[in-house]
Every structure is written in structure tokens, then in C-alpha cells.
Amino acid sequence: MDTKAKIIRDDNLKARKAEAPDGKIRFQSLQEHLSNVADLAIKFAKPFQAENIFGLIAYLHDAGKATAKFQNYLIDEQGRRGSVPHSIQGAILAYLSDDDQATQFLREIIALAVAGHHGGLADACSPDGMETFIERLDKPDPELCYDEMVKNIDLEQVKALISKAKAEAGRLIKPILENYSDLYSANFALGLLVKYIYSCLIDADRMDAYLFGEGRDYEHKEADWQTLVDTFEANISRFKNNREIDKIRADISDKCRQAAARESGIYQLSVPTGGGKTLSSLRFALHHCIALGKKRIIYVIPYLSIIEQTAKTIRGILNLGEDDSVLLEHHSNITLPEDEQAGEIRKLATSRWDNPVIITTMVEFLETVMSSFAGKLRKFHSMAESVIIFDEIQSLPLKCVHLFNEVVTFLSKVCGSTILLCTATQPLLHEAERKNLPLSPDCQLVSNVEEAFEKLKRTKLVVEREMDTDALSQFVFDKASRNGDCLVILNTKGTAKALFEKLKLLNGGGRFELYHLSNSMCSAHKKDVIDAVRKALEEKRPLICVATQLVEAGVDISFRCVVRAMAGLDSIAQAAGRCNRHGEDAIKEVYVVPVTGENLDKLVEIKEGREIAAKIYREENFLDTGRQLMDKFYRYYFNRRKNVMDYPTKTGVSVYTMLSQNDPGRANYHSRNKAPFSGTLAHSFRTADEYFSVIDKNAT
């Protein structure tokens, strides 16, 4: 596409202004801004090879600024900020300039992206059928000065762009038609395509505004994967392989290196806790980026309690400093630099995700892809053509399973990314109710999973009698006395606190250092306690740590004894990973205790998991962390909880339904208007966003 196509007739029309270093006001012409945004949007959307579609959207997004009303507002500051709408006009122009029913979906996509480039994506159809987006496009409000805008635009040029864009419509949705047979999954993917297109526009628009303000040109960051691979390989070659566990970790790492030549897809890395999956998955990703030309590595971690540990490990193995531009940490524990310019650079990086290596949280990932707003969705397109590693994937909230499956399938099948699901306790996400996660053939990076688990077996589960906190405190104290230390993990903050208080009474003579960990603490406090526990363990000081499940997944600590309140088998297995983690001793016992008095009424997933683990124990008369029992646990668990995987809401319409076919919205519209819904897209982008939250918004 010619990104210098001239659609603005008057070169004096302005897009924005900025203050120069000498205090003078500089103006950017509207034509220059539209051309720049078209150029950037096409660069960002390269995987889709639909440059005329992305260019057209860029040219139309600020067409509404081609009016005297907006020019007066901009130049003479007539009116408050945002008081002159300029987004919807380009959307109306795109929708009304053509009436081809075969490509109506394309006009709707373009209109949604253009109209929402400031306020966010609207509902194409609300779940109650009361609001539809295309009805806003039929009769332009006189306040929009639509006719004046059209006079200031080369309409023939716009129609030519629309004609070229229509020719690319088939290419745009070809990956969806080829990869989806289920109507609901295909519609979900179509909604994600809208978000991807919107993301490219938002990033291009905001980036051009930033560059104009700074007086700079755009510079693309190209990852130097070969240097990173060479550094990584040089550093791991220095690892000692004296112990058996080190040799097993090296074997797992080598197999991940060999798997890097595989084609893009959705893979699993299922290795026991302590198997070195952080570095093994990174090794796969680095070599995969070279082999297949991927743009970046995105490491998604469920808990803040382990994200800094992971970042430190990755920085160390790649010889990266704290301020190295190769790696970006994006999570709530990071504070902005005091230097104003450094702070602005970091804000830009977190909004764009264009660094070669990104480390973030599952919360940030999910709330980005489920959002309808520009600030979040701006970085969505940066997930394309990447390697995305999900660590401790068993921690994915059950209500998000079907949403997550659709998103990673879209990123893999449509956007060319490779997905890697890592955990010691691999959930059967591909067997969830909707069957919407197509794993790649030979999906395991380490094929002999059972052999790896057997070789790395360092613990044995022992199910104890039911106990209250009085009996449990004595039990824990006795086990700590025998082993020198003990970690006890409970299901609720209240039970953990009660047990901690009882242990303080038993520890009157100060025999043990006592530590307490729960999510009632702020992140800095939790980090301090984990650091103190780790130091005490390294120095072999007698200690007891009472915690909730926040220490289960990924925290690199190793106790001689672990006691776990009865919970889901996945949680029990993760807790066992905190015992004898590096094979310091012979096989150690991990005690599973049914604890009375735990109120799990508000912790439904934990309650269900506990009941299923107890059921399996009654059936088998033993518990272990092998693949056979773990698969049995997940099949029971997913079957019992299948009705919540679509993310239900109090409206009776799930978030999944809102973002796919939206049958309730279509039916309600028909009922209210006595006519079928005429739009191609019926996604409730804004409403779904309002109801979606990974963490309960009322939590403290």
C-alpha cells in the first residue's frame, strides 16, 4: 500500500500540537499524522499481510479532525480536552461508503476499531439486545460536522482504499476459516481478530504522537537472539553435574534444546518440581526464536511471590543488568524510576511490550486480552510471532479455562506464536468441556515424562488422620523436632494464623524460628519473609514456617519436612515440591492432613479439589503425584466444575458467550425489535470487560 496516499485536501489542517524545547508550539499536519500511523500500523500487522486494511483504518481513524470545529478547538483551545468528538466520523465513512453484504464484516471491524480508538471497543451487540454498534453509524449527528469532514477529504481516494481493502478480506479471515470448525470458537477468534487490528491502530497512533512530541523517528528493536543464545550456552556449560539430580536436569534441558527445531504450535513441558523448567523452557525459547524467526519471548508467571526470583534467574543466565533493555518486567511489584525521563521510557515499554524478553503475570496477560480498552489492548499485537511460556499453568483460575484456551489457540494458529505450558502437574486443558485447545502432535517437549518423574522422586505422600489445629500444632512440632525444620501449608488465612499462634505457645523455649506467610501481607513483606526463610534453611537453623498456598508453586525453597492440609492433588504435588527439592536427603515423607474447622465455603475451587483428592484416596487407598492419579484428579475435577469454565456472570450470560456468538444478545435484539439482528459481529466487548477480573475486585 502507498502509505503516502493523500486523502486530506487541505494541507493546513492539523492533527496535534506540541511544545518545542524553545517554548514555541509546533503543529503536526493531519495528512502527515495519518500517513505515519498507516506506515506504523502496517509494520505492526505484518503477519497478516493485509496492508490495505490496516492502512485504511489508519487513514480513517482521525478523519473527524478535518473540520473547522476541531481545528478551532486544537489551535485556539476552544473547549475542554475531548469536548470535540473526532473518532466516530471515520467509522461512519467506512460503513456508509460501501454496502457490499459479502464484506460487511470488514466494514464493521474497521468501524469498531476507528470509533473506539480513544474510548475503547464498544459492544457490537449488548447481551440484553438494547444497544448495537452499527445503529450508531446510520444517521450522523449534526454535531459531528460529518458533511464538512467529507468535503475536506478526497472521497475517491478513500473509496479506492476501501476497494483494495475488500480484496484482502478473505486473506484476513483465512486463518480462522482454516483452523476453526466450531462456530463458537470461530466467532471468539473473530472477536480476537478485531482486538488485534485495534491494537495495531492504537499502538501506531500513540507511537506517532509520542515521536512527534519527542521530535524523533521510529526505531524498530531487533532482538539479537544469537548473542543471547551464545551467552546462555556459555553459562550453562559451567554448571556442575556431579549429583544425579544435576544430570537429570541437564538431560531435560538438552531435550528442550533439541525440541526447538519443531514447528510453531502449542506444547507442554511437564517435569517434576526442581527439574529446572525455568532454564529449560528458556533454552527452548531462545533456540526456537532463531530457528523460526520469532520476535520475542514472553514469560507469564502466576504469582508475584516467584516473579522476581524468575527474573533474577533469567537476568543471571543472560548476563543482563537491572536496566538492560533486553528484558522488561511488567508487574505490580515494579516501581517507576524517580528520574522523570526514565519513568516515561518505562511507561512506554510496559504499554507496548516491544522488548525481546518480557516477564509478566497471568493477571496482566489475561486482563490485557480480555480488555476492551486502548491502554491494555495496545500491546496485544506484540504477542504475535512470539514464544509465550506459561509457568505453573495449573494455577490458571478454573473460570478462565475456556477463555484462556481460545486466546492461546488464536495466538498460535492465527498469529504464529508458539505456546509452552509448563508445570509439574499438567492440567488436562485440552480435555476441558469445549475441547478448544488443539495441542501439537508430539506435544511433550520431554517425551519420557514418567521416567523423569521417577528419577526425580524425592518424596512420598503419607495421608494422616483428621486433626484440629490443636492436634496439628503438636504434630507439626514433633515432625520439626525430628527433621530440624518443617513447612506446613494450609488452605485458609484464618487457619494458618490460628496454627501459628498455637505453635508460638509450644515454642515457648524458642527452639525454632517461627515464620508466618499469607496473602494478608503486602508483596514487600512476603518477599522479606521468604528471603529470611531461605537464609535460615541455607544455614540449617531450626525453623517452622506456616503458610497458605502462596509458597506452593515455583518458590525455590527446600524443607526436610512438609505438612499439607488436604487439598486438590495438584496443590499437594506442588507442596511436595518444597520438600527435599534438590535431593539433599533420601526420599522424605510429605504428610497430608485433613484439617477440621477450615471454612472453605468461599474457596469453592479449593473445597472441590480437597473433596476429589479425598475421593481418590478412598478409591485407591493411597495418593501419589504420578501422571496416572494426576490425570484422574483433573478428569474428576473438570467434570465436576465444567459449568464454570465459561466465566459465568450474574447476568446469566457468560463472558465466553459475550465474546463469541452472543446468542442471548441476538435473541434479545430480535425480541425487542421484531426483526433479526443485522450485524455480522455481535460481540459484547465492553460488557465482557466490565464483568471480567482474574482476581476478585472486592478483595483486599
Short mmCIF file of N, CA, C and O in Angstrom, two decimals, residues 361-479:
data_model
loop_
_atom_site.label_atom_id
_atom_site.label_comp_id
_atom_site.label_asym_id
_atom_site.label_seq_id
_atom_site.Cartn_x
_atom_site.Cartn_y
_atom_site.Cartn_z
N THR A 361 2.80 -11.26 34.61
CA THR A 361 1.94 -12.14 35.40
C THR A 361 0.77 -12.64 34.58
O THR A 361 0.39 -12.05 33.57
N MET A 362 0.18 -13.73 35.04
CA MET A 362 -1.03 -14.25 34.40
C MET A 362 -2.16 -13.21 34.49
O MET A 362 -2.97 -13.09 33.56
N VAL A 363 -2.22 -12.48 35.58
CA VAL A 363 -3.24 -11.44 35.72
C VAL A 363 -3.09 -10.40 34.62
O VAL A 363 -4.06 -10.04 33.95
N GLU A 364 -1.87 -9.92 34.40
CA GLU A 364 -1.63 -8.91 33.37
C GLU A 364 -1.96 -9.47 31.98
O GLU A 364 -2.57 -8.79 31.15
N PHE A 365 -1.56 -10.70 31.73
CA PHE A 365 -1.83 -11.32 30.43
C PHE A 365 -3.33 -11.41 30.18
O PHE A 365 -3.83 -10.97 29.14
N LEU A 366 -4.07 -12.02 31.12
CA LEU A 366 -5.50 -12.24 30.91
C LEU A 366 -6.27 -10.93 30.86
O LEU A 366 -7.19 -10.78 30.05
N GLU A 367 -5.92 -9.98 31.70
CA GLU A 367 -6.67 -8.73 31.72
C GLU A 367 -6.33 -7.86 30.51
O GLU A 367 -7.08 -6.95 30.17
N THR A 368 -5.22 -8.14 29.85
CA THR A 368 -4.93 -7.48 28.57
C THR A 368 -5.82 -8.04 27.47
O THR A 368 -6.52 -7.30 26.78
N VAL A 369 -5.82 -9.35 27.31
CA VAL A 369 -6.55 -9.95 26.18
C VAL A 369 -8.06 -9.89 26.37
O VAL A 369 -8.81 -9.95 25.39
N MET A 370 -8.54 -9.78 27.60
CA MET A 370 -9.97 -9.68 27.85
C MET A 370 -10.47 -8.23 27.88
O MET A 370 -11.67 -7.98 27.97
N SER A 371 -9.56 -7.29 27.82
CA SER A 371 -9.93 -5.88 27.93
C SER A 371 -10.61 -5.39 26.65
O SER A 371 -10.51 -6.00 25.58
N SER A 372 -11.29 -4.25 26.78
CA SER A 372 -11.85 -3.57 25.61
C SER A 372 -11.21 -2.20 25.43
O SER A 372 -11.57 -1.46 24.52
N PHE A 373 -10.25 -1.86 26.30
CA PHE A 373 -9.72 -0.51 26.33
C PHE A 373 -8.33 -0.40 25.69
O PHE A 373 -7.52 -1.33 25.72
N ALA A 374 -8.07 0.77 25.15
CA ALA A 374 -6.84 1.02 24.40
C ALA A 374 -5.60 0.81 25.25
O ALA A 374 -4.61 0.22 24.79
N GLY A 375 -5.61 1.31 26.48
CA GLY A 375 -4.43 1.23 27.32
C GLY A 375 -3.94 -0.19 27.53
O GLY A 375 -2.73 -0.44 27.58
N LYS A 376 -4.86 -1.13 27.66
CA LYS A 376 -4.50 -2.54 27.83
C LYS A 376 -4.21 -3.21 26.49
O LYS A 376 -3.22 -3.92 26.32
N LEU A 377 -5.10 -3.01 25.52
CA LEU A 377 -5.01 -3.75 24.26
C LEU A 377 -3.87 -3.27 23.37
O LEU A 377 -3.52 -3.96 22.41
N ARG A 378 -3.29 -2.13 23.67
CA ARG A 378 -2.21 -1.61 22.82
C ARG A 378 -1.11 -2.65 22.59
O ARG A 378 -0.57 -2.76 21.50
N LYS A 379 -0.78 -3.45 23.59
CA LYS A 379 0.32 -4.40 23.47
C LYS A 379 -0.11 -5.76 22.95
O LYS A 379 0.73 -6.65 22.79
N PHE A 380 -1.39 -5.96 22.67
CA PHE A 380 -1.87 -7.28 22.24
C PHE A 380 -1.14 -7.75 20.97
O PHE A 380 -0.75 -8.91 20.87
N HIS A 381 -0.95 -6.87 20.00
CA HIS A 381 -0.31 -7.29 18.74
C HIS A 381 1.13 -7.73 18.96
O HIS A 381 1.69 -8.48 18.14
N SER A 382 1.75 -7.28 20.06
CA SER A 382 3.14 -7.67 20.34
C SER A 382 3.26 -9.13 20.76
O SER A 382 4.36 -9.67 20.84
N MET A 383 2.13 -9.78 21.02
CA MET A 383 2.15 -11.20 21.38
C MET A 383 2.23 -12.10 20.14
O MET A 383 2.45 -13.30 20.27
N ALA A 384 2.05 -11.52 18.96
CA ALA A 384 2.12 -12.31 17.74
C ALA A 384 3.56 -12.68 17.43
O ALA A 384 4.50 -11.99 17.83
N GLU A 385 3.75 -13.79 16.74
CA GLU A 385 5.07 -14.26 16.31
C GLU A 385 6.07 -14.31 17.47
O GLU A 385 7.23 -13.95 17.34
N SER A 386 5.58 -14.77 18.62
CA SER A 386 6.40 -14.83 19.82
C SER A 386 6.43 -16.25 20.36
O SER A 386 5.69 -17.12 19.89
N VAL A 387 7.30 -16.47 21.35
CA VAL A 387 7.23 -17.69 22.16
C VAL A 387 6.67 -17.27 23.50
O VAL A 387 7.26 -16.42 24.19
N ILE A 388 5.52 -17.81 23.87
CA ILE A 388 4.87 -17.43 25.12
C ILE A 388 4.88 -18.62 26.07
O ILE A 388 4.30 -19.67 25.77
N ILE A 389 5.58 -18.46 27.18
CA ILE A 389 5.75 -19.53 28.15
C ILE A 389 4.85 -19.26 29.35
O ILE A 389 4.95 -18.20 29.98
N PHE A 390 3.97 -20.20 29.64
CA PHE A 390 3.10 -20.08 30.81
C PHE A 390 3.63 -21.02 31.89
O PHE A 390 3.53 -22.24 31.78
N ASP A 391 4.22 -20.43 32.94
CA ASP A 391 4.78 -21.22 34.02
C ASP A 391 3.69 -21.53 35.05
O ASP A 391 2.79 -20.72 35.27
N GLU A 392 3.80 -22.70 35.67
CA GLU A 392 2.82 -23.14 36.69
C GLU A 392 1.39 -23.00 36.15
O GLU A 392 0.52 -22.39 36.78
N ILE A 393 1.15 -23.56 34.98
CA ILE A 393 -0.14 -23.39 34.31
C ILE A 393 -1.29 -23.99 35.10
O ILE A 393 -2.46 -23.62 34.90
N GLN A 394 -0.99 -24.90 36.03
CA GLN A 394 -2.06 -25.47 36.86
C GLN A 394 -2.73 -24.41 37.73
O GLN A 394 -3.83 -24.62 38.24
N SER A 395 -2.10 -23.24 37.87
CA SER A 395 -2.67 -22.17 38.69
C SER A 395 -3.71 -21.34 37.94
O SER A 395 -4.29 -20.42 38.52
N LEU A 396 -3.93 -21.62 36.68
CA LEU A 396 -4.94 -20.89 35.90
C LEU A 396 -6.30 -21.01 36.58
O LEU A 396 -6.76 -22.13 36.84
N PRO A 397 -6.96 -19.88 36.89
CA PRO A 397 -8.29 -19.98 37.51
C PRO A 397 -9.25 -20.77 36.65
O PRO A 397 -9.31 -20.58 35.43
N LEU A 398 -10.02 -21.65 37.27
CA LEU A 398 -10.90 -22.55 36.53
C LEU A 398 -11.91 -21.79 35.68
O LEU A 398 -12.23 -22.20 34.56
N LYS A 399 -12.40 -20.66 36.18
CA LYS A 399 -13.41 -19.90 35.45
C LYS A 399 -12.84 -19.32 34.14
O LYS A 399 -13.60 -18.93 33.25
N CYS A 400 -11.51 -19.28 34.03
CA CYS A 400 -10.87 -18.70 32.85
C CYS A 400 -10.43 -19.74 31.82
O CYS A 400 -9.85 -19.37 30.78
N VAL A 401 -10.67 -21.02 32.08
CA VAL A 401 -10.09 -22.07 31.24
C VAL A 401 -10.48 -21.94 29.77
O VAL A 401 -9.63 -21.93 28.88
N HIS A 402 -11.77 -21.82 29.48
CA HIS A 402 -12.19 -21.77 28.07
C HIS A 402 -11.74 -20.47 27.40
O HIS A 402 -11.42 -20.46 26.20
N LEU A 403 -11.72 -19.37 28.15
CA LEU A 403 -11.24 -18.10 27.61
C LEU A 403 -9.75 -18.21 27.28
O LEU A 403 -9.31 -17.81 26.19
N PHE A 404 -8.99 -18.74 28.22
CA PHE A 404 -7.55 -18.91 28.03
C PHE A 404 -7.27 -19.80 26.81
O PHE A 404 -6.42 -19.47 25.97
N ASN A 405 -7.98 -20.91 26.73
CA ASN A 405 -7.76 -21.84 25.61
C ASN A 405 -7.99 -21.15 24.26
O ASN A 405 -7.22 -21.33 23.31
N GLU A 406 -9.05 -20.35 24.17
CA GLU A 406 -9.34 -19.66 22.91
C GLU A 406 -8.25 -18.64 22.58
O GLU A 406 -7.82 -18.51 21.42
N VAL A 407 -7.78 -17.92 23.59
CA VAL A 407 -6.77 -16.88 23.35
C VAL A 407 -5.45 -17.49 22.87
O VAL A 407 -4.87 -17.03 21.88
N VAL A 408 -4.97 -18.53 23.56
CA VAL A 408 -3.67 -19.09 23.15
C VAL A 408 -3.79 -19.84 21.82
O VAL A 408 -2.83 -19.87 21.04
N THR A 409 -4.95 -20.40 21.55
CA THR A 409 -5.16 -21.03 20.24
C THR A 409 -5.11 -19.97 19.13
O THR A 409 -4.48 -20.17 18.09
N PHE A 410 -5.75 -18.84 19.36
CA PHE A 410 -5.70 -17.73 18.39
C PHE A 410 -4.27 -17.24 18.19
O PHE A 410 -3.82 -17.04 17.06
N LEU A 411 -3.55 -17.04 19.30
CA LEU A 411 -2.18 -16.56 19.20
C LEU A 411 -1.30 -17.55 18.44
O LEU A 411 -0.40 -17.15 17.69
N SER A 412 -1.58 -18.83 18.60
CA SER A 412 -0.78 -19.85 17.92
C SER A 412 -1.22 -20.04 16.47
O SER A 412 -0.40 -19.93 15.54
N LYS A 413 -2.51 -20.32 16.25
CA LYS A 413 -2.99 -20.69 14.92
C LYS A 413 -3.13 -19.51 13.97
O LYS A 413 -2.97 -19.65 12.76
N VAL A 414 -3.46 -18.34 14.52
CA VAL A 414 -3.72 -17.18 13.66
C VAL A 414 -2.54 -16.20 13.66
O VAL A 414 -2.21 -15.61 12.63
N CYS A 415 -1.88 -16.04 14.82
CA CYS A 415 -0.83 -15.03 14.95
C CYS A 415 0.58 -15.60 14.90
O CYS A 415 1.55 -14.86 15.06
N GLY A 416 0.72 -16.93 14.72
CA GLY A 416 2.04 -17.51 14.52
C GLY A 416 2.92 -17.60 15.74
O GLY A 416 4.14 -17.68 15.62
N SER A 417 2.34 -17.59 16.94
CA SER A 417 3.13 -17.72 18.16
C SER A 417 3.22 -19.19 18.58
O SER A 417 2.35 -20.00 18.26
N THR A 418 4.28 -19.50 19.31
CA THR A 418 4.41 -20.83 19.92
C THR A 418 4.10 -20.71 21.40
O THR A 418 4.60 -19.81 22.09
N ILE A 419 3.25 -21.60 21.88
CA ILE A 419 2.80 -21.60 23.28
C ILE A 419 3.43 -22.77 24.00
O ILE A 419 3.43 -23.90 23.49
N LEU A 420 3.96 -22.52 25.19
CA LEU A 420 4.55 -23.59 26.01
C LEU A 420 3.92 -23.56 27.39
O LEU A 420 4.00 -22.56 28.11
N LEU A 421 3.24 -24.66 27.75
CA LEU A 421 2.55 -24.78 29.04
C LEU A 421 3.43 -25.59 29.98
O LEU A 421 3.68 -26.77 29.73
N CYS A 422 3.91 -24.96 31.04
CA CYS A 422 4.88 -25.60 31.94
C CYS A 422 4.30 -25.86 33.32
O CYS A 422 3.64 -24.99 33.90
N THR A 423 4.56 -27.03 33.85
CA THR A 423 4.19 -27.35 35.23
C THR A 423 4.63 -28.77 35.55
O THR A 423 4.89 -29.57 34.64
N ALA A 424 4.68 -29.06 36.83
CA ALA A 424 4.90 -30.45 37.26
C ALA A 424 3.59 -31.20 37.29
O ALA A 424 3.56 -32.44 37.31
N THR A 425 2.48 -30.47 37.32
CA THR A 425 1.15 -31.09 37.44
C THR A 425 0.28 -30.59 36.29
O THR A 425 -0.58 -29.74 36.49
N GLN A 426 0.52 -31.12 35.11
CA GLN A 426 -0.10 -30.61 33.88
C GLN A 426 -1.62 -30.84 33.89
O GLN A 426 -2.10 -31.97 33.86
N PRO A 427 -2.42 -29.75 33.93
CA PRO A 427 -3.87 -29.92 33.87
C PRO A 427 -4.32 -30.32 32.46
O PRO A 427 -3.65 -30.00 31.48
N LEU A 428 -5.42 -31.01 32.37
CA LEU A 428 -5.90 -31.51 31.08
C LEU A 428 -6.74 -30.43 30.38
O LEU A 428 -7.92 -30.62 30.08
N LEU A 429 -6.11 -29.29 30.10
CA LEU A 429 -6.83 -28.18 29.49
C LEU A 429 -7.42 -28.56 28.14
O LEU A 429 -8.49 -28.09 27.77
N HIS A 430 -6.73 -29.42 27.43
CA HIS A 430 -7.20 -29.84 26.10
C HIS A 430 -8.40 -30.78 26.19
O HIS A 430 -9.06 -31.04 25.19
N GLU A 431 -8.70 -31.29 27.40
CA GLU A 431 -9.87 -32.15 27.58
C GLU A 431 -11.02 -31.43 28.28
O GLU A 431 -12.00 -32.05 28.68
N ALA A 432 -10.90 -30.09 28.44
CA ALA A 432 -11.98 -29.32 29.04
C ALA A 432 -13.24 -29.43 28.17
O ALA A 432 -13.19 -29.88 27.02
N GLU A 433 -14.36 -28.99 28.70
CA GLU A 433 -15.66 -29.23 28.09
C GLU A 433 -15.72 -28.80 26.62
O GLU A 433 -16.28 -29.51 25.78
N ARG A 434 -15.13 -27.67 26.26
CA ARG A 434 -15.23 -27.17 24.89
C ARG A 434 -14.19 -27.78 23.93
O ARG A 434 -14.26 -27.55 22.73
N LYS A 435 -13.23 -28.50 24.46
CA LYS A 435 -12.19 -29.12 23.61
C LYS A 435 -11.60 -28.08 22.64
O LYS A 435 -11.47 -28.32 21.44
N ASN A 436 -11.25 -26.92 23.19
CA ASN A 436 -10.81 -25.82 22.32
C ASN A 436 -9.33 -25.47 22.49
O ASN A 436 -8.93 -24.32 22.32
N LEU A 437 -8.52 -26.48 22.83
CA LEU A 437 -7.07 -26.28 22.89
C LEU A 437 -6.40 -27.39 22.08
O LEU A 437 -6.13 -28.47 22.60
N PRO A 438 -6.12 -27.15 20.80
CA PRO A 438 -5.52 -28.19 19.95
C PRO A 438 -4.01 -28.30 20.17
O PRO A 438 -3.23 -27.58 19.55
N LEU A 439 -3.60 -29.20 21.05
CA LEU A 439 -2.18 -29.41 21.29
C LEU A 439 -1.50 -29.90 20.01
O LEU A 439 -2.11 -30.60 19.20
N SER A 440 -0.24 -29.55 19.86
CA SER A 440 0.52 -30.01 18.69
C SER A 440 0.76 -31.51 18.78
O SER A 440 0.82 -32.08 19.87
N PRO A 441 0.93 -32.17 17.63
CA PRO A 441 1.33 -33.58 17.67
C PRO A 441 2.66 -33.71 18.42
O PRO A 441 3.52 -32.84 18.30
N ASP A 442 2.80 -34.78 19.19
CA ASP A 442 4.01 -34.95 19.99
C ASP A 442 4.25 -33.71 20.84
O ASP A 442 5.30 -33.08 20.80
N CYS A 443 3.22 -33.36 21.62
CA CYS A 443 3.20 -32.05 22.30
C CYS A 443 4.17 -31.95 23.48
O CYS A 443 4.51 -30.85 23.91
N GLN A 444 4.63 -33.09 24.02
CA GLN A 444 5.54 -33.04 25.16
C GLN A 444 6.97 -32.77 24.69
O GLN A 444 7.51 -33.51 23.89
N LEU A 445 7.59 -31.71 25.22
CA LEU A 445 8.98 -31.45 24.88
C LEU A 445 9.90 -32.53 25.44
O LEU A 445 10.91 -32.87 24.84
N VAL A 446 9.54 -33.04 26.62
CA VAL A 446 10.29 -34.14 27.22
C VAL A 446 9.36 -35.35 27.16
O VAL A 446 8.39 -35.44 27.91
N SER A 447 9.65 -36.28 26.27
CA SER A 447 8.70 -37.35 25.98
C SER A 447 8.57 -38.37 27.09
O SER A 447 7.48 -38.83 27.40
N ASN A 448 9.67 -38.75 27.72
CA ASN A 448 9.61 -39.78 28.76
C ASN A 448 9.30 -39.15 30.11
O ASN A 448 10.11 -39.17 31.04
N VAL A 449 8.12 -38.55 30.21
CA VAL A 449 7.73 -37.80 31.39
C VAL A 449 7.75 -38.68 32.64
O VAL A 449 8.28 -38.30 33.69
N GLU A 450 7.16 -39.85 32.56
CA GLU A 450 7.08 -40.72 33.74
C GLU A 450 8.47 -41.10 34.23
O GLU A 450 8.72 -41.17 35.43
N GLU A 451 9.37 -41.35 33.28
CA GLU A 451 10.74 -41.71 33.66
C GLU A 451 11.40 -40.55 34.40
O GLU A 451 12.10 -40.74 35.40
N ALA A 452 11.18 -39.33 33.89
CA ALA A 452 11.75 -38.15 34.54
C ALA A 452 11.21 -37.99 35.95
O ALA A 452 11.95 -37.69 36.89
N PHE A 453 9.90 -38.20 36.11
CA PHE A 453 9.28 -38.08 37.43
C PHE A 453 9.84 -39.13 38.39
O PHE A 453 10.09 -38.86 39.55
N GLU A 454 10.02 -40.33 37.89
CA GLU A 454 10.51 -41.40 38.74
C GLU A 454 11.94 -41.13 39.19
O GLU A 454 12.30 -41.34 40.35
N LYS A 455 12.77 -40.66 38.25
CA LYS A 455 14.16 -40.36 38.60
C LYS A 455 14.27 -39.21 39.59
O LYS A 455 15.18 -39.17 40.41
N LEU A 456 13.35 -38.24 39.48
CA LEU A 456 13.41 -37.07 40.35
C LEU A 456 12.56 -37.24 41.61
O LEU A 456 12.34 -36.27 42.33
N LYS A 457 12.08 -38.43 41.86
CA LYS A 457 11.23 -38.65 43.02
C LYS A 457 12.04 -38.48 44.30
O LYS A 457 12.99 -39.21 44.55
N ARG A 458 11.63 -37.52 45.09
CA ARG A 458 12.37 -37.22 46.31
C ARG A 458 11.47 -37.26 47.55
O ARG A 458 11.91 -37.03 48.65
N THR A 459 10.17 -37.52 47.31
CA THR A 459 9.22 -37.51 48.42
C THR A 459 8.21 -38.64 48.29
O THR A 459 8.03 -39.21 47.20
N LYS A 460 7.55 -38.93 49.38
CA LYS A 460 6.47 -39.91 49.41
C LYS A 460 5.32 -39.31 50.20
O LYS A 460 5.51 -38.77 51.29
N LEU A 461 4.10 -39.40 49.66
CA LEU A 461 2.93 -38.85 50.34
C LEU A 461 2.42 -39.83 51.39
O LEU A 461 2.27 -41.02 51.12
N VAL A 462 2.13 -39.30 52.58
CA VAL A 462 1.55 -40.09 53.66
C VAL A 462 0.30 -39.38 54.14
O VAL A 462 0.36 -38.24 54.60
N VAL A 463 -0.86 -40.03 53.99
CA VAL A 463 -2.12 -39.43 54.42
C VAL A 463 -2.34 -39.76 55.88
O VAL A 463 -2.35 -40.93 56.28
N GLU A 464 -2.52 -38.72 56.70
CA GLU A 464 -2.69 -38.88 58.15
C GLU A 464 -4.17 -38.82 58.54
O GLU A 464 -5.04 -38.52 57.71
N ARG A 465 -4.42 -39.08 59.79
CA ARG A 465 -5.78 -38.99 60.34
C ARG A 465 -6.24 -37.53 60.36
O ARG A 465 -5.43 -36.60 60.26
N GLU A 466 -7.52 -37.32 60.49
CA GLU A 466 -8.07 -35.98 60.58
C GLU A 466 -7.63 -35.31 61.88
O GLU A 466 -7.58 -35.95 62.93
N MET A 467 -7.31 -34.03 61.83
CA MET A 467 -6.83 -33.30 63.02
C MET A 467 -7.45 -31.91 63.08
O MET A 467 -7.70 -31.28 62.04
N ASP A 468 -7.65 -31.41 64.33
CA ASP A 468 -7.95 -29.99 64.51
C ASP A 468 -6.63 -29.25 64.69
O ASP A 468 -5.56 -29.85 64.67
N THR A 469 -6.69 -27.95 64.86
CA THR A 469 -5.44 -27.17 64.91
C THR A 469 -4.62 -27.49 66.16
O THR A 469 -3.39 -27.39 66.14
N ASP A 470 -5.28 -27.89 67.26
CA ASP A 470 -4.52 -28.28 68.46
C ASP A 470 -3.67 -29.51 68.16
O ASP A 470 -2.46 -29.52 68.44
N ALA A 471 -4.30 -30.55 67.62
CA ALA A 471 -3.56 -31.78 67.31
C ALA A 471 -2.52 -31.52 66.22
O ALA A 471 -1.40 -32.04 66.27
N LEU A 472 -2.89 -30.69 65.24
CA LEU A 472 -1.97 -30.41 64.14
C LEU A 472 -0.73 -29.66 64.62
O LEU A 472 0.38 -29.93 64.16
N SER A 473 -0.90 -28.73 65.55
CA SER A 473 0.25 -27.98 66.05
C SER A 473 1.26 -28.90 66.72
O SER A 473 2.47 -28.77 66.51
N GLN A 474 0.77 -29.87 67.51
CA GLN A 474 1.67 -30.82 68.16
C GLN A 474 2.33 -31.73 67.11
O GLN A 474 3.52 -32.03 67.20
N PHE A 475 1.55 -32.14 66.11
CA PHE A 475 2.07 -32.99 65.04
C PHE A 475 3.21 -32.28 64.29
O PHE A 475 4.28 -32.85 64.06
N VAL A 476 2.98 -31.02 63.95
CA VAL A 476 3.99 -30.23 63.23
C VAL A 476 5.24 -30.04 64.09
O VAL A 476 6.38 -30.18 63.61
N PHE A 477 5.02 -29.74 65.36
CA PHE A 477 6.15 -29.52 66.27
C PHE A 477 7.00 -30.78 66.39
O PHE A 477 8.23 -30.72 66.36
N ASP A 478 6.33 -31.93 66.48
CA ASP A 478 7.06 -33.20 66.59
C ASP A 478 7.86 -33.48 65.31
O ASP A 478 9.01 -33.93 65.38
N LYS A 479 7.24 -33.24 64.14
CA LYS A 479 7.94 -33.51 62.88
C LYS A 479 9.13 -32.56 62.70
O LYS A 479 10.20 -32.96 62.19
#
